[in-house]
PDB file of C-alpha atoms in Angstrom:
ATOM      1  CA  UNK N 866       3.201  -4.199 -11.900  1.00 67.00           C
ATOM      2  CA  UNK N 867       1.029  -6.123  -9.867  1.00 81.00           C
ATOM      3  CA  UNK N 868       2.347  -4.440  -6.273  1.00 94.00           C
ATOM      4  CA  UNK N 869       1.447  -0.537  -8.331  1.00 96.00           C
ATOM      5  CA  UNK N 870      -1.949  -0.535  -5.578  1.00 96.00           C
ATOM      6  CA  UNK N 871       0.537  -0.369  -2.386  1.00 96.00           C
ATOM      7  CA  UNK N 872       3.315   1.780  -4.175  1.00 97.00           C
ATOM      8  CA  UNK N 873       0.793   4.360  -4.615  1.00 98.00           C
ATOM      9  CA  UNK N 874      -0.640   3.755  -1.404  1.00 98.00           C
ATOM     10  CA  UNK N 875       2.409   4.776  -0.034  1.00 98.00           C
ATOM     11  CA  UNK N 876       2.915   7.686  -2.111  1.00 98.00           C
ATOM     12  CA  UNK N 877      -0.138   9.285  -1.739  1.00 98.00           C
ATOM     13  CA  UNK N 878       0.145   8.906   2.177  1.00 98.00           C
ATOM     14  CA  UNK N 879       3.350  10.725   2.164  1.00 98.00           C
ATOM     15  CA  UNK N 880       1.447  13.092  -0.356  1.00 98.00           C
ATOM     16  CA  UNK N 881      -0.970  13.413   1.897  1.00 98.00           C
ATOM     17  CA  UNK N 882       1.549  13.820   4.932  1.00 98.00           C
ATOM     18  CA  UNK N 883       3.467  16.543   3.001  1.00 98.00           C
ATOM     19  CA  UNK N 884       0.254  18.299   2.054  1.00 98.00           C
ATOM     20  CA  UNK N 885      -0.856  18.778   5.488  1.00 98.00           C
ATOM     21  CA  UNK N 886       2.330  20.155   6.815  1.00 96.00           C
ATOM     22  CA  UNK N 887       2.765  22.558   4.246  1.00 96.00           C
ATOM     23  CA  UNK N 888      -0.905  23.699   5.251  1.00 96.00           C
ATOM     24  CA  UNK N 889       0.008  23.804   8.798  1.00 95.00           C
ATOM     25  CA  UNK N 890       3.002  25.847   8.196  1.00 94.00           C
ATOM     26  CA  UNK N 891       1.129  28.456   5.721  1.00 92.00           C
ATOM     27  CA  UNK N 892      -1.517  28.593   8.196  1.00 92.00           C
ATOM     28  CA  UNK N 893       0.163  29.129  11.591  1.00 90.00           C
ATOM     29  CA  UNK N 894       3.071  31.314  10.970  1.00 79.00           C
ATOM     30  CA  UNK N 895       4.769  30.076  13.960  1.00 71.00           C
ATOM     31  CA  UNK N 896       7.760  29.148  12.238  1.00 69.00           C
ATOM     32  CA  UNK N 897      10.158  31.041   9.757  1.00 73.00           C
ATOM     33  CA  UNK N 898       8.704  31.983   6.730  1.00 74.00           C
ATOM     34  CA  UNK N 899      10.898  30.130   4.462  1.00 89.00           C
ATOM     35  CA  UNK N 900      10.258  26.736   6.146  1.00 93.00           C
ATOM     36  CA  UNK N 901       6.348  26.993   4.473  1.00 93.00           C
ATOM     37  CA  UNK N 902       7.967  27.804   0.932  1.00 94.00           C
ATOM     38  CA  UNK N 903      10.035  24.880   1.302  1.00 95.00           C
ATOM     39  CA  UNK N 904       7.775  22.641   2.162  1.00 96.00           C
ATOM     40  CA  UNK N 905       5.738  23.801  -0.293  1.00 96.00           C
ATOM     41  CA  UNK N 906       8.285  23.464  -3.223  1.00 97.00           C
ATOM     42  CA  UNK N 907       8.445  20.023  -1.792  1.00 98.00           C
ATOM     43  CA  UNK N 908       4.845  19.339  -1.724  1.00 98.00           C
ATOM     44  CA  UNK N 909       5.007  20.178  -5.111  1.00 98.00           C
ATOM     45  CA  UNK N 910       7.943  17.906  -6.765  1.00 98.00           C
ATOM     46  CA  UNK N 911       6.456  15.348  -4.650  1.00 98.00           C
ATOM     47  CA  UNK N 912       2.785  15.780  -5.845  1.00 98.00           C
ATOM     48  CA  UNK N 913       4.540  16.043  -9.565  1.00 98.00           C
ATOM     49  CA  UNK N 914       6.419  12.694  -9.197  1.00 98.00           C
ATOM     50  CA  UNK N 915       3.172  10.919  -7.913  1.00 98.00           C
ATOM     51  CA  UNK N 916       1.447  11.525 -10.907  1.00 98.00           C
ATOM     52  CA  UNK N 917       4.215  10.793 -13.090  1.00 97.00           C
ATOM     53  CA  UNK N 918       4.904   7.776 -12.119  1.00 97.00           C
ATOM     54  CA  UNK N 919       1.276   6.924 -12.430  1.00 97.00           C
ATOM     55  CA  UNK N 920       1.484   8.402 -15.896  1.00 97.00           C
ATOM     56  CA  UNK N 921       4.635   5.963 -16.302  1.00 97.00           C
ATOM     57  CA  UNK N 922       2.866   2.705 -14.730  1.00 96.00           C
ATOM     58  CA  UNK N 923       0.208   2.981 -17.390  1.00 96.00           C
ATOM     59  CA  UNK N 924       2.326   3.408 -20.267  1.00 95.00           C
ATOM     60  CA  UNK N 925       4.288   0.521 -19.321  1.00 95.00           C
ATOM     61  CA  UNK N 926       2.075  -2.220 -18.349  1.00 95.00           C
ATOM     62  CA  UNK N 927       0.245  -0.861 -21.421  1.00 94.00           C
ATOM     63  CA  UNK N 928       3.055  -2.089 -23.312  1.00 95.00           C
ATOM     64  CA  UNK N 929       3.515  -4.939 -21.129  1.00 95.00           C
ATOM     65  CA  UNK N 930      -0.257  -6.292 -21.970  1.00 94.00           C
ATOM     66  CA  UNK N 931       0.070  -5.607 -25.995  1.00 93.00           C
ATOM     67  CA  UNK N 932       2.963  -7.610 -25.877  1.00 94.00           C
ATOM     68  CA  UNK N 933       1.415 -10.268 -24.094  1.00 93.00           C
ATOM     69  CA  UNK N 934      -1.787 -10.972 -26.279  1.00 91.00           C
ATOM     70  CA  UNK N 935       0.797 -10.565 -29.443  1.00 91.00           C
ATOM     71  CA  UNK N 936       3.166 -12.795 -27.822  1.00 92.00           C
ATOM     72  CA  UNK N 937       0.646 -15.436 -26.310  1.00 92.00           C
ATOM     73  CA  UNK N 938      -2.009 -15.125 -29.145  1.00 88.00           C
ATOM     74  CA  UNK N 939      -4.963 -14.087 -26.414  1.00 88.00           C
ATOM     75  CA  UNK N 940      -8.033 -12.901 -27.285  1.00 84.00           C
ATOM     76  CA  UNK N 941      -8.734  -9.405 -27.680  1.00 82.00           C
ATOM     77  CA  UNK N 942     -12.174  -8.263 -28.923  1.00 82.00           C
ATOM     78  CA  UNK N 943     -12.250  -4.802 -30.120  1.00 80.00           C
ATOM     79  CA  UNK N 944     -15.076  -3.361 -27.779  1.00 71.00           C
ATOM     80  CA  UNK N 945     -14.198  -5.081 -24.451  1.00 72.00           C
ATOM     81  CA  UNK N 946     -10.313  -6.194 -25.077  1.00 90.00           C
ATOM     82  CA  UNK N 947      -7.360  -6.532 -22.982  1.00 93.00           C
ATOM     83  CA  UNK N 948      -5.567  -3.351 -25.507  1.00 91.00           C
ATOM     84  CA  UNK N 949      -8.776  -1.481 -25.368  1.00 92.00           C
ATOM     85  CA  UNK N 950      -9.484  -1.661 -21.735  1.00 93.00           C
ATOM     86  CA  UNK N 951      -5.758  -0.395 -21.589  1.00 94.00           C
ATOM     87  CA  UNK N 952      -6.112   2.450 -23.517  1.00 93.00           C
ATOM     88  CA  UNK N 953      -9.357   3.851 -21.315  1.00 94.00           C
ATOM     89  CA  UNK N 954      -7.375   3.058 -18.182  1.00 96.00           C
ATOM     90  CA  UNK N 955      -4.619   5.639 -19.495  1.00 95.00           C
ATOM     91  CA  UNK N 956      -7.276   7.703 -20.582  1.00 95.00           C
ATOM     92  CA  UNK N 957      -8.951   8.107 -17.388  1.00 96.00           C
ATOM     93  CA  UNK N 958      -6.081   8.776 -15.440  1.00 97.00           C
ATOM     94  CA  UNK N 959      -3.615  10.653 -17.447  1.00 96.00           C
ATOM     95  CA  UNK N 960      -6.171  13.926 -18.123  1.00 96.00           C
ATOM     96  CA  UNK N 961      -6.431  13.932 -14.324  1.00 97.00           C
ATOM     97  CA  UNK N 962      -2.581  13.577 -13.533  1.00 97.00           C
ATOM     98  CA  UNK N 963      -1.845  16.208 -15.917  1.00 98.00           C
ATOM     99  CA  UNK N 964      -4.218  18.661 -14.706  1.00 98.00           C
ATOM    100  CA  UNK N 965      -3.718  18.549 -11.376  1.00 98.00           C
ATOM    101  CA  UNK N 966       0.190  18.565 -11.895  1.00 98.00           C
ATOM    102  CA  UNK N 967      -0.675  22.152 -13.875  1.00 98.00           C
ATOM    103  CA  UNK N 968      -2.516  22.851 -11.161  1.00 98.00           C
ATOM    104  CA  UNK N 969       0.027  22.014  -8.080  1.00 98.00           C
ATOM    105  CA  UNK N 970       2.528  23.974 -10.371  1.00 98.00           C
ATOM    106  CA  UNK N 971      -0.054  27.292 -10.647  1.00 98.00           C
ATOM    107  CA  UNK N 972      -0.047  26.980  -6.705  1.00 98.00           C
ATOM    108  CA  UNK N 973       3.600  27.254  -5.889  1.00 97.00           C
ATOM    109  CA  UNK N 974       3.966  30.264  -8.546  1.00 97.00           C
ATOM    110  CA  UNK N 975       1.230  31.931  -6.929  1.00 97.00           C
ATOM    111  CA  UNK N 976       3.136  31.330  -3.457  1.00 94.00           C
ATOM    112  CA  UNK N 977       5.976  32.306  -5.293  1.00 93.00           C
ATOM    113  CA  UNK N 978       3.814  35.649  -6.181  1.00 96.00           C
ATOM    114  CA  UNK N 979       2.485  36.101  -2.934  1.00 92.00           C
ATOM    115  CA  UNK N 980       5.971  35.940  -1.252  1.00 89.00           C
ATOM    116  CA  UNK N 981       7.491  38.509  -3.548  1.00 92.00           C
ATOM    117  CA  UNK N 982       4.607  41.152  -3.061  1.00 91.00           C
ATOM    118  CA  UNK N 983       2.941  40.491  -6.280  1.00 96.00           C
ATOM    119  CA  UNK N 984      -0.460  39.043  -4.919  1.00 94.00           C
ATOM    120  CA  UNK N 985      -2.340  40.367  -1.827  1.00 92.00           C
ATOM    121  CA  UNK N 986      -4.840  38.924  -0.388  1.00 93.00           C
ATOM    122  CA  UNK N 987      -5.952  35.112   0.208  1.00 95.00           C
ATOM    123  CA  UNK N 988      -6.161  34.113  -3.576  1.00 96.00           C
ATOM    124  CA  UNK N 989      -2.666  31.354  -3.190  1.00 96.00           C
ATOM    125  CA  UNK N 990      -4.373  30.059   0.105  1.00 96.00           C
ATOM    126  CA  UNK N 991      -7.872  29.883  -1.310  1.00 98.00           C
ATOM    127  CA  UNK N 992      -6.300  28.190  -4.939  1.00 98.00           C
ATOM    128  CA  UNK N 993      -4.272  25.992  -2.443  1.00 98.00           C
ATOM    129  CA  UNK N 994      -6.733  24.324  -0.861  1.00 98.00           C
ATOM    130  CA  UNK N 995      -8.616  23.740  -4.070  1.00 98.00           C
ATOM    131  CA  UNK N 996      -5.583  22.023  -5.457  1.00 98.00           C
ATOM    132  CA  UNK N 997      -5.101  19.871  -2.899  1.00 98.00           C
ATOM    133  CA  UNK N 998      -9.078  18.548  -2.770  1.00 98.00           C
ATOM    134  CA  UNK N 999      -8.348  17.927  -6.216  1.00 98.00           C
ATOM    135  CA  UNK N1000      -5.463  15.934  -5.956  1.00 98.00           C
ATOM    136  CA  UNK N1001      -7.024  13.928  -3.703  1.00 98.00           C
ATOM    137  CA  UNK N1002     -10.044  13.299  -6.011  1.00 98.00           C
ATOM    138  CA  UNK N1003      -7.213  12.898  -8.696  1.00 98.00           C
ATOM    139  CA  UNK N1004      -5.277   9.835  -6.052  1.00 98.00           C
ATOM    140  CA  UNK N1005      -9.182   8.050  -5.710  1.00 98.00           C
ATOM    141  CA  UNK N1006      -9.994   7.714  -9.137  1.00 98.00           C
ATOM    142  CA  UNK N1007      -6.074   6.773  -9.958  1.00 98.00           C
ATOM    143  CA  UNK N1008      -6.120   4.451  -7.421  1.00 98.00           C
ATOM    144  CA  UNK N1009      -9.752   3.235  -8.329  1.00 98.00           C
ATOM    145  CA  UNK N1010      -8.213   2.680 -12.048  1.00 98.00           C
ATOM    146  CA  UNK N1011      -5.094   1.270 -11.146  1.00 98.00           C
ATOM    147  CA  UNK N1012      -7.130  -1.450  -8.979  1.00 97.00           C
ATOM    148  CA  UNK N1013      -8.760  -2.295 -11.858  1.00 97.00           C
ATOM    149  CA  UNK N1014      -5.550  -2.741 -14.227  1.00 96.00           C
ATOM    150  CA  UNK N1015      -3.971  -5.349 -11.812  1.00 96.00           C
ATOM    151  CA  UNK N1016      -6.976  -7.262 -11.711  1.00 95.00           C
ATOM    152  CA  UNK N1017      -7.106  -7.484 -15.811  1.00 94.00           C
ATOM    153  CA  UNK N1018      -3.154  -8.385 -15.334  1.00 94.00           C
ATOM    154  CA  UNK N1019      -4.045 -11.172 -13.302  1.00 95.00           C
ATOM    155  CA  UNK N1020      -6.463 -12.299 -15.591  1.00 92.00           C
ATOM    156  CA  UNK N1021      -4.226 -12.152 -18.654  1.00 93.00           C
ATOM    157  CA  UNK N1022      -1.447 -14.139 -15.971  1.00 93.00           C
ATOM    158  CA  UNK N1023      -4.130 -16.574 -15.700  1.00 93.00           C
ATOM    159  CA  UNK N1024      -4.808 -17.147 -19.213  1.00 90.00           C
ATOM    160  CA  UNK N1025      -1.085 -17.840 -19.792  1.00 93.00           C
ATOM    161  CA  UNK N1026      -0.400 -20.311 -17.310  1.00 93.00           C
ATOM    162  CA  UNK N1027      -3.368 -21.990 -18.702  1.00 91.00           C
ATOM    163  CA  UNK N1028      -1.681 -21.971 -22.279  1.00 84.00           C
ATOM    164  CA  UNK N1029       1.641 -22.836 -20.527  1.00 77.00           C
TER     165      UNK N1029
END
């Protein structure tokens, strides 16, 4: 748990990476047609399985830290607690992980729609490129909170070995 900050460093470049060719290929049209709605379906499962497993990391270490101030009998004030401080660092993330996987999903049926003649016009580019700024915003703040849970497991790691 406490190497989750360079995971999804990692992910999010190759998110990033993956974003920007898919954008390059919609944009350009200098390759076949089917090589942007690849990359785009690939974008996509990508972008999904970088918020999942963000979605996962929270659920587990929020497990791991209830167990922990069970197990070790640590303090855990109701307002300010380890559990508590958990449960908003799930909170803030997984509305935002959820949404924009919605959203990344909405974008590759509207390419979908766009390929097949059903939508004219630039609404999948335009909806595109909003998706993507907002996954980014989504990646800051999930990185921002997931900072913040590693430094409150390091804390709790400290309080153990102290009781050890």
């Amino acid at each position: 748990m406490l190497q989750m900050g360079k995971i999804f460093i990692g992910l999010v470049f190759w998110n990033i990476v993956l974003f920007g060719v898919t954008i390059w290929l919609g944009v350009t049209h200098r390759t076949a047609h089917w090589q942007h709605e690849a990359a785009g379906v690939l974008t996509a499962i990508y972008t999904l399985l970088t918020h999942c497993i963000v979605m996962m990391h929270f659920m587990g270490s929020g497990k791991g830290i209830k167990e922990a101030v069970e197990t070790y009998d640590l303090p855990d004030d109701p307002k300010t607690g380890y559990v508590r401080r958990t449960k908003k660092f799930k909170g803030r993330t997984s509305g935002l992980a959820t949404l924009s996987c919605l959203l990344i999903i909405a974008a590759a049926w509207l390419g979908g729609a766009k390929d097949v003649g059903m939508l004219k016009g630039m609404t999948h580019a335009w909806f595109s490129y909003f998706v993507v700024i907002f996954n980014l915003y989504s990646f800051w703040v999930e990185y921002k909170v997931i900072d913040e849970n590693t430094t409150m497991i390091r804390e709790i790691d400290a309080k153990i070995a102290a009781k050890t």
